[in-house]
PDB file of C-alpha atoms in Angstrom:
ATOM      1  CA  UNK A   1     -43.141  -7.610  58.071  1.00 53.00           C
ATOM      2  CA  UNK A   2     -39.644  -8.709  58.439  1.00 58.00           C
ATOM      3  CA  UNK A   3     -40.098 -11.319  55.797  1.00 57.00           C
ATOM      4  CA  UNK A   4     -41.728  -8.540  53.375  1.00 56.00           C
ATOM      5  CA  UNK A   5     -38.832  -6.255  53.765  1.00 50.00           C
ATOM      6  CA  UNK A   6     -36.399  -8.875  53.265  1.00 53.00           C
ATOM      7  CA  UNK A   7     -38.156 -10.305  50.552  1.00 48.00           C
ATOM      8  CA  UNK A   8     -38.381  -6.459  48.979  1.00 47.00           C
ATOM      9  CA  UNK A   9     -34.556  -6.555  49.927  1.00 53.00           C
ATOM     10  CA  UNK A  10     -33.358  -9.491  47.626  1.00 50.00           C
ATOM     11  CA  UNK A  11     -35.899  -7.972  44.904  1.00 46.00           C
ATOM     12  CA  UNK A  12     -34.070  -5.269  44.281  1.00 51.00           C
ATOM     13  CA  UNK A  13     -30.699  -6.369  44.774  1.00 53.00           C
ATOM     14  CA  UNK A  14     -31.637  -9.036  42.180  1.00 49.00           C
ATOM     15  CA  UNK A  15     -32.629  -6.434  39.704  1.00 54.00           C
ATOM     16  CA  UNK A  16     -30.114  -4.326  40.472  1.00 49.00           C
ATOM     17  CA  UNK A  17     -27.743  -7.174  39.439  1.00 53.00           C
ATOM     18  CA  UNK A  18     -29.611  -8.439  36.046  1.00 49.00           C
ATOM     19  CA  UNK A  19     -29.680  -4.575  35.074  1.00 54.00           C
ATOM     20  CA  UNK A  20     -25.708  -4.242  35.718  1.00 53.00           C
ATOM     21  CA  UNK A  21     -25.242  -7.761  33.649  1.00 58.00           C
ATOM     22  CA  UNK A  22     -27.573  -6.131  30.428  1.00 54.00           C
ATOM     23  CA  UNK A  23     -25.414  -3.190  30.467  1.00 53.00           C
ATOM     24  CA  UNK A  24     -22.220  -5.336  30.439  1.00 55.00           C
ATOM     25  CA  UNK A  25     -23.511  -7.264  27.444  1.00 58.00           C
ATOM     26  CA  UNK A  26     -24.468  -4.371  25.637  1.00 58.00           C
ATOM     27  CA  UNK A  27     -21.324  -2.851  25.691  1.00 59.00           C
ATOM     28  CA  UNK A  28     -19.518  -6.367  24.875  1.00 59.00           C
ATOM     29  CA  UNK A  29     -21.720  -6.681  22.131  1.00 69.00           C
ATOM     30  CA  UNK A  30     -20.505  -3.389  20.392  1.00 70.00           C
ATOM     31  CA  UNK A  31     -18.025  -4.068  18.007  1.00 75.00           C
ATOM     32  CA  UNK A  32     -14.741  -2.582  17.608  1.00 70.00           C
ATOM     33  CA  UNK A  33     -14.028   0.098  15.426  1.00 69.00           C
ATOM     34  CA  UNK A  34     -11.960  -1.369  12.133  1.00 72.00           C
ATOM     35  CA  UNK A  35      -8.294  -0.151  12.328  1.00 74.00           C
ATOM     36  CA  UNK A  36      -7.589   3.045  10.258  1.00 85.00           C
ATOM     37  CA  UNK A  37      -6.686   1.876   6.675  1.00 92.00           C
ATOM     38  CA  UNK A  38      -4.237   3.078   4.173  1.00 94.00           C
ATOM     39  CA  UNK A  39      -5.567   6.447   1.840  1.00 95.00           C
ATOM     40  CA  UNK A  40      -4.686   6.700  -1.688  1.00 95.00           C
ATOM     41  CA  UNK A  41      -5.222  10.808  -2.561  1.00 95.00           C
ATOM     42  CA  UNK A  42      -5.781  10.826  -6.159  1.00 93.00           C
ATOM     43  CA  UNK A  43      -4.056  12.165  -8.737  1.00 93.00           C
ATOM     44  CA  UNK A  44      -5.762  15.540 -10.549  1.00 93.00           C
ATOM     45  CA  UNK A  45      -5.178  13.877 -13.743  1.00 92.00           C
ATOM     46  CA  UNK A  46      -7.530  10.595 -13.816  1.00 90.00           C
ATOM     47  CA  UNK A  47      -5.385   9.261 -16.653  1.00 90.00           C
ATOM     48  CA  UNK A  48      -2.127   9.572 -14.579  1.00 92.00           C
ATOM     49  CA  UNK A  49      -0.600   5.810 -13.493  1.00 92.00           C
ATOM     50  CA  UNK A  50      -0.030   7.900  -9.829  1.00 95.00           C
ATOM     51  CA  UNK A  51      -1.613   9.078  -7.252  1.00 95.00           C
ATOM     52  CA  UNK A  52      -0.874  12.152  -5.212  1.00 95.00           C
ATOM     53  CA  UNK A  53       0.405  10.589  -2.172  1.00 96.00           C
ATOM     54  CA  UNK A  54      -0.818   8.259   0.633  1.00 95.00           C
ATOM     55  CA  UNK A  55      -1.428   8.563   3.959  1.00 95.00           C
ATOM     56  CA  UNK A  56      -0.216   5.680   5.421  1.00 96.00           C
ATOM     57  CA  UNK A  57      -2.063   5.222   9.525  1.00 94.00           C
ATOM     58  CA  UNK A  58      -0.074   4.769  12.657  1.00 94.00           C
ATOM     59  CA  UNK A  59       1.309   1.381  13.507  1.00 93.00           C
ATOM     60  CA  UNK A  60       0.863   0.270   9.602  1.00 95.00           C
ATOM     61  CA  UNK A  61       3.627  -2.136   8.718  1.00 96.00           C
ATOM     62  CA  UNK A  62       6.338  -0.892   6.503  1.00 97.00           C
ATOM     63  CA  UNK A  63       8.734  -3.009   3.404  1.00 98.00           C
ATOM     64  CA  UNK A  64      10.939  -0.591   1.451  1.00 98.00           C
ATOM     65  CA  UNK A  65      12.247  -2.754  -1.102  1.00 98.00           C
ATOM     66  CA  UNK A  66      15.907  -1.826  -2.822  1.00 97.00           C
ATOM     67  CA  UNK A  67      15.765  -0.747  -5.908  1.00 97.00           C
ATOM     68  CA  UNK A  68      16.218  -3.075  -8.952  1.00 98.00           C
ATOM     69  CA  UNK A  69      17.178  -2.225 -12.427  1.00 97.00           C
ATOM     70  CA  UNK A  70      15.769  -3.555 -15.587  1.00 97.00           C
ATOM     71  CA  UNK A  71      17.483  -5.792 -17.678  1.00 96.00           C
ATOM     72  CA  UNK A  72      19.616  -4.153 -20.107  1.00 95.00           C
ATOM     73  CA  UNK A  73      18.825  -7.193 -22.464  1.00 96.00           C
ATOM     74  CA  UNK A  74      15.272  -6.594 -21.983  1.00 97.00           C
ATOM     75  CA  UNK A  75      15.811  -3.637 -24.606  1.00 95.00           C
ATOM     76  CA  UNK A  76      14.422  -0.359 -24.167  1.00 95.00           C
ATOM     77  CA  UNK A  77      13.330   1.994 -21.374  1.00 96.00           C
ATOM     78  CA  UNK A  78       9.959   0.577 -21.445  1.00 97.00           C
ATOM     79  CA  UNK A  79      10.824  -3.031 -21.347  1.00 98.00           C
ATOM     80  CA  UNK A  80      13.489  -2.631 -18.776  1.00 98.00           C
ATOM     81  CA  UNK A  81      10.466  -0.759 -17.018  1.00 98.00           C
ATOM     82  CA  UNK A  82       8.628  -4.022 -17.329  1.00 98.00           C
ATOM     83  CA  UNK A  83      11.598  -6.169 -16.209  1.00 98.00           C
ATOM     84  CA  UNK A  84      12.509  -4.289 -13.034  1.00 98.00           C
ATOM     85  CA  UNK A  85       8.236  -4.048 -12.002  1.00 98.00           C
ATOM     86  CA  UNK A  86       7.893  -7.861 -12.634  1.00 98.00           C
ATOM     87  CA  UNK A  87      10.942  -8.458 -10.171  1.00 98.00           C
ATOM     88  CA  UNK A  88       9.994  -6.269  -7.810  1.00 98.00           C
ATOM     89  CA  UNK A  89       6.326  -7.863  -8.193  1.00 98.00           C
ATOM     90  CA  UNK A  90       8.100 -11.073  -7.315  1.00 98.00           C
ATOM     91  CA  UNK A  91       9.982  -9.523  -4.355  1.00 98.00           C
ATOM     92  CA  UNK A  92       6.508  -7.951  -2.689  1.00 98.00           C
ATOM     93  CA  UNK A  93       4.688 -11.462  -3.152  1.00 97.00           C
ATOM     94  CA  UNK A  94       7.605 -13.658  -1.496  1.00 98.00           C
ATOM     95  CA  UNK A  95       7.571 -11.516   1.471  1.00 98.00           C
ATOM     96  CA  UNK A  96       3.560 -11.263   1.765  1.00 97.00           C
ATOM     97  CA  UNK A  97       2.645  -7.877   0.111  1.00 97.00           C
ATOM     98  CA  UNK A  98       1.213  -7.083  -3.688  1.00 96.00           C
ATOM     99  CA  UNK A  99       1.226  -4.421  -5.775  1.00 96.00           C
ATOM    100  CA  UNK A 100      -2.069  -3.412  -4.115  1.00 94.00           C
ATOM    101  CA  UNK A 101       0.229  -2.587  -0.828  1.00 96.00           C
ATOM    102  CA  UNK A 102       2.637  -0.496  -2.544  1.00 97.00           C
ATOM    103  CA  UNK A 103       2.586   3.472  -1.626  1.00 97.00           C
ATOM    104  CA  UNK A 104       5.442   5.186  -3.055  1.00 98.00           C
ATOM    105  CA  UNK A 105       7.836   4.336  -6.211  1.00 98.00           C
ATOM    106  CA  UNK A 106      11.153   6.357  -6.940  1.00 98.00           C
ATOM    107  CA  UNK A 107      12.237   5.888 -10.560  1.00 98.00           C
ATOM    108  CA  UNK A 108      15.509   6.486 -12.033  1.00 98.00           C
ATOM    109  CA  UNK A 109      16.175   6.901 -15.755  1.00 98.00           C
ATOM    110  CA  UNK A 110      19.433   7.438 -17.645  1.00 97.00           C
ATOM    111  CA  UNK A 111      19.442   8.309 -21.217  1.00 94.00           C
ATOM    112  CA  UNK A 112      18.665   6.104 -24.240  1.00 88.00           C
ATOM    113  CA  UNK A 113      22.213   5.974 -26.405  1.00 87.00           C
ATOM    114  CA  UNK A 114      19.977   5.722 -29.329  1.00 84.00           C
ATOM    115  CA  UNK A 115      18.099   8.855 -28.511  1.00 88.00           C
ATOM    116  CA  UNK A 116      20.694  10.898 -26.174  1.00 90.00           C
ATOM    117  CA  UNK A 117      17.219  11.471 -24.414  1.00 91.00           C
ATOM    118  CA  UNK A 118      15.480   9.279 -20.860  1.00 93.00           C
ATOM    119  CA  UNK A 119      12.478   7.944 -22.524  1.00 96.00           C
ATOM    120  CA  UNK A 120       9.978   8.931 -19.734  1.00 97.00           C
ATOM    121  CA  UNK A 121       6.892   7.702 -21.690  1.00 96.00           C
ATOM    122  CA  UNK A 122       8.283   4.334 -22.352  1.00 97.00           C
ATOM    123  CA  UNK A 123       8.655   3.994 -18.669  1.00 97.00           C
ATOM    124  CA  UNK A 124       5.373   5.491 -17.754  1.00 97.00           C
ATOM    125  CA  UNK A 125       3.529   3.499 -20.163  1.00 97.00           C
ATOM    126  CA  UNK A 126       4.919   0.505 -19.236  1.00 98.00           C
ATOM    127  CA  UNK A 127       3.946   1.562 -15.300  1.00 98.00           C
ATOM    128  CA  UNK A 128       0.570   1.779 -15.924  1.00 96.00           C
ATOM    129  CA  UNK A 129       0.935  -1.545 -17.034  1.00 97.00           C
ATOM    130  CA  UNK A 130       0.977  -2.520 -13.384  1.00 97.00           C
ATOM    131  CA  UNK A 131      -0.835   0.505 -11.492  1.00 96.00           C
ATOM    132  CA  UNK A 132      -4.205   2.036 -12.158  1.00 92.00           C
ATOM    133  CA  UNK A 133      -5.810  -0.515 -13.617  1.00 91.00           C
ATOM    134  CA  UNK A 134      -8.545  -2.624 -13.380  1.00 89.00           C
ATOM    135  CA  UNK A 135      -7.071  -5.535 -11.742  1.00 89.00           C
ATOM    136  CA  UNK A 136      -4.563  -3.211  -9.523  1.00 89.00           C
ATOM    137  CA  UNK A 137      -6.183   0.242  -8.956  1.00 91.00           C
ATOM    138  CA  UNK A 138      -4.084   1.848  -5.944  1.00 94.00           C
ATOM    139  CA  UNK A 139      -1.763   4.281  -7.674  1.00 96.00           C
ATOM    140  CA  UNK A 140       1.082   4.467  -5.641  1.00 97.00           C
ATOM    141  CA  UNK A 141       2.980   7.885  -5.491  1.00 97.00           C
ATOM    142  CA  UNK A 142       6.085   8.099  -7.352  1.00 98.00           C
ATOM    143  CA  UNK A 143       8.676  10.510  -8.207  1.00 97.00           C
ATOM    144  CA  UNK A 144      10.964  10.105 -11.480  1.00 97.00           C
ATOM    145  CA  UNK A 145      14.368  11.426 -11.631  1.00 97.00           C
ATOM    146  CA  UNK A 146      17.227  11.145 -14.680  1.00 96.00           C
ATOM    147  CA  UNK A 147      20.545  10.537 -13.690  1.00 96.00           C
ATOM    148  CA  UNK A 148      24.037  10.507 -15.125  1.00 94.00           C
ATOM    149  CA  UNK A 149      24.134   5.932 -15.211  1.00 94.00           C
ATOM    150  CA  UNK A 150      23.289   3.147 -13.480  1.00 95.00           C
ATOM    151  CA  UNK A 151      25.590   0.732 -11.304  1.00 91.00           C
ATOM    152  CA  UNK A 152      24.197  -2.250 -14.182  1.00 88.00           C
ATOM    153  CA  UNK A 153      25.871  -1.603 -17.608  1.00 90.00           C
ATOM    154  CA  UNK A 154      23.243  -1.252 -19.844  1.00 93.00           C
ATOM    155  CA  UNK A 155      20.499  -0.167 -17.800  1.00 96.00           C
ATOM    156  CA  UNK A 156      18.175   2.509 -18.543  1.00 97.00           C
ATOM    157  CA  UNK A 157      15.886   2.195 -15.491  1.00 98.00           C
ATOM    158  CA  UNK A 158      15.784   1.313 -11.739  1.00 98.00           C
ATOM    159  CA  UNK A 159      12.946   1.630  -9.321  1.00 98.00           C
ATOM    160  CA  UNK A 160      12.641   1.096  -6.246  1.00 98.00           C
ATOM    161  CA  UNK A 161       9.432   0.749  -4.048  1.00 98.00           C
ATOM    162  CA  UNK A 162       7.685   1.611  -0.220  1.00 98.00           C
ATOM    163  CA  UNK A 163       4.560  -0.968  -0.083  1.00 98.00           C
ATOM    164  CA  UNK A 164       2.555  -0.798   3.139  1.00 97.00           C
ATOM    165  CA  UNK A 165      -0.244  -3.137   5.473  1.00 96.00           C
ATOM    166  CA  UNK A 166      -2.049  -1.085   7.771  1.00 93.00           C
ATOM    167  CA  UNK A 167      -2.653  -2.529  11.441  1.00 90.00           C
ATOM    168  CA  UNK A 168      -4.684  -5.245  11.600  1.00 85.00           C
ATOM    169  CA  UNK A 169      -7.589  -5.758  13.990  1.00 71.00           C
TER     170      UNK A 169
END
């Protein structure tokens, strides 16, 4: 009887053991949920090269690049637009980020001396050049601004930029 109850004993403290291993594994096995990730809100106008903002998740990684002008030999507002994206292109990629990661532009445009005028669609045409398209679709947020000049003789255009990598796993 002794041997029975003993033998009952290590039964069930044997099960009770394989049952409290399963549950461990099951809940190892879970995997965990994917970080939060960066949310582009889109812009009412589909055609617009900008979104409507971004959220941008808790412990995401931050790179506010300085503002760069566009070469006043470049020509006009839209090619200087070109000039100062391609640098600043060239700034994201040699310290890790794209175009892809950018979140927020701030433009600033002085007038044309030919026109007296900032030639906002030359600039914006020559933005969505490099956002909303089919090869880059984020559209960052952006604001654009005239001003009075820029530090660069010359320069019709400066923009600067906010890109952003949300935590990683």
């Amino acid at each position: 009887m002794k041997t029975s109850l003993a033998l009952l004993a290590a039964v069930a403290a044997l099960s009770l053991t394989v049952s409290a291993e399963a549950a461990t594994k099951k809940k190892a096995k879970a995997p965990p949920a994917p970080p939060p990730a960066i949310k582009y809100i889109a812009s009412p106008n589909p055609a617009s090269p900008i979104g409507a903002g971004a959220i941008v998740p808790a412990g995401s990684e931050l790179f506010f690049v300085s503002g760069i002008p566009g070469d006043s030999k470049a020509g006009d507002t839209s090619a200087q637009t070109t000039d100062a994206l391609t640098k600043l292109s060239k700034v994201l990629t040699d310290n890790g980020y794209t175009l892809a990661d950018v979140v927020n532009a701030k433009v600033y445009l002085v007038a044309d001396p030919a026109t007296g005028k900032m030639d906002f669609m030359g600039m914006n045409n020559a933005f969505k050049t490099f956002f909303g398209t089919a090869t880059e679709p984020n559209k960052p947020s952006r604001v654009t601004v005239q001003i009075a000049a820029l530090a660069g003789p010359g320069s019709l255009v400066e923009i600067e930029l906010v890109a952003a990598k949300a935590p990683k796993k």
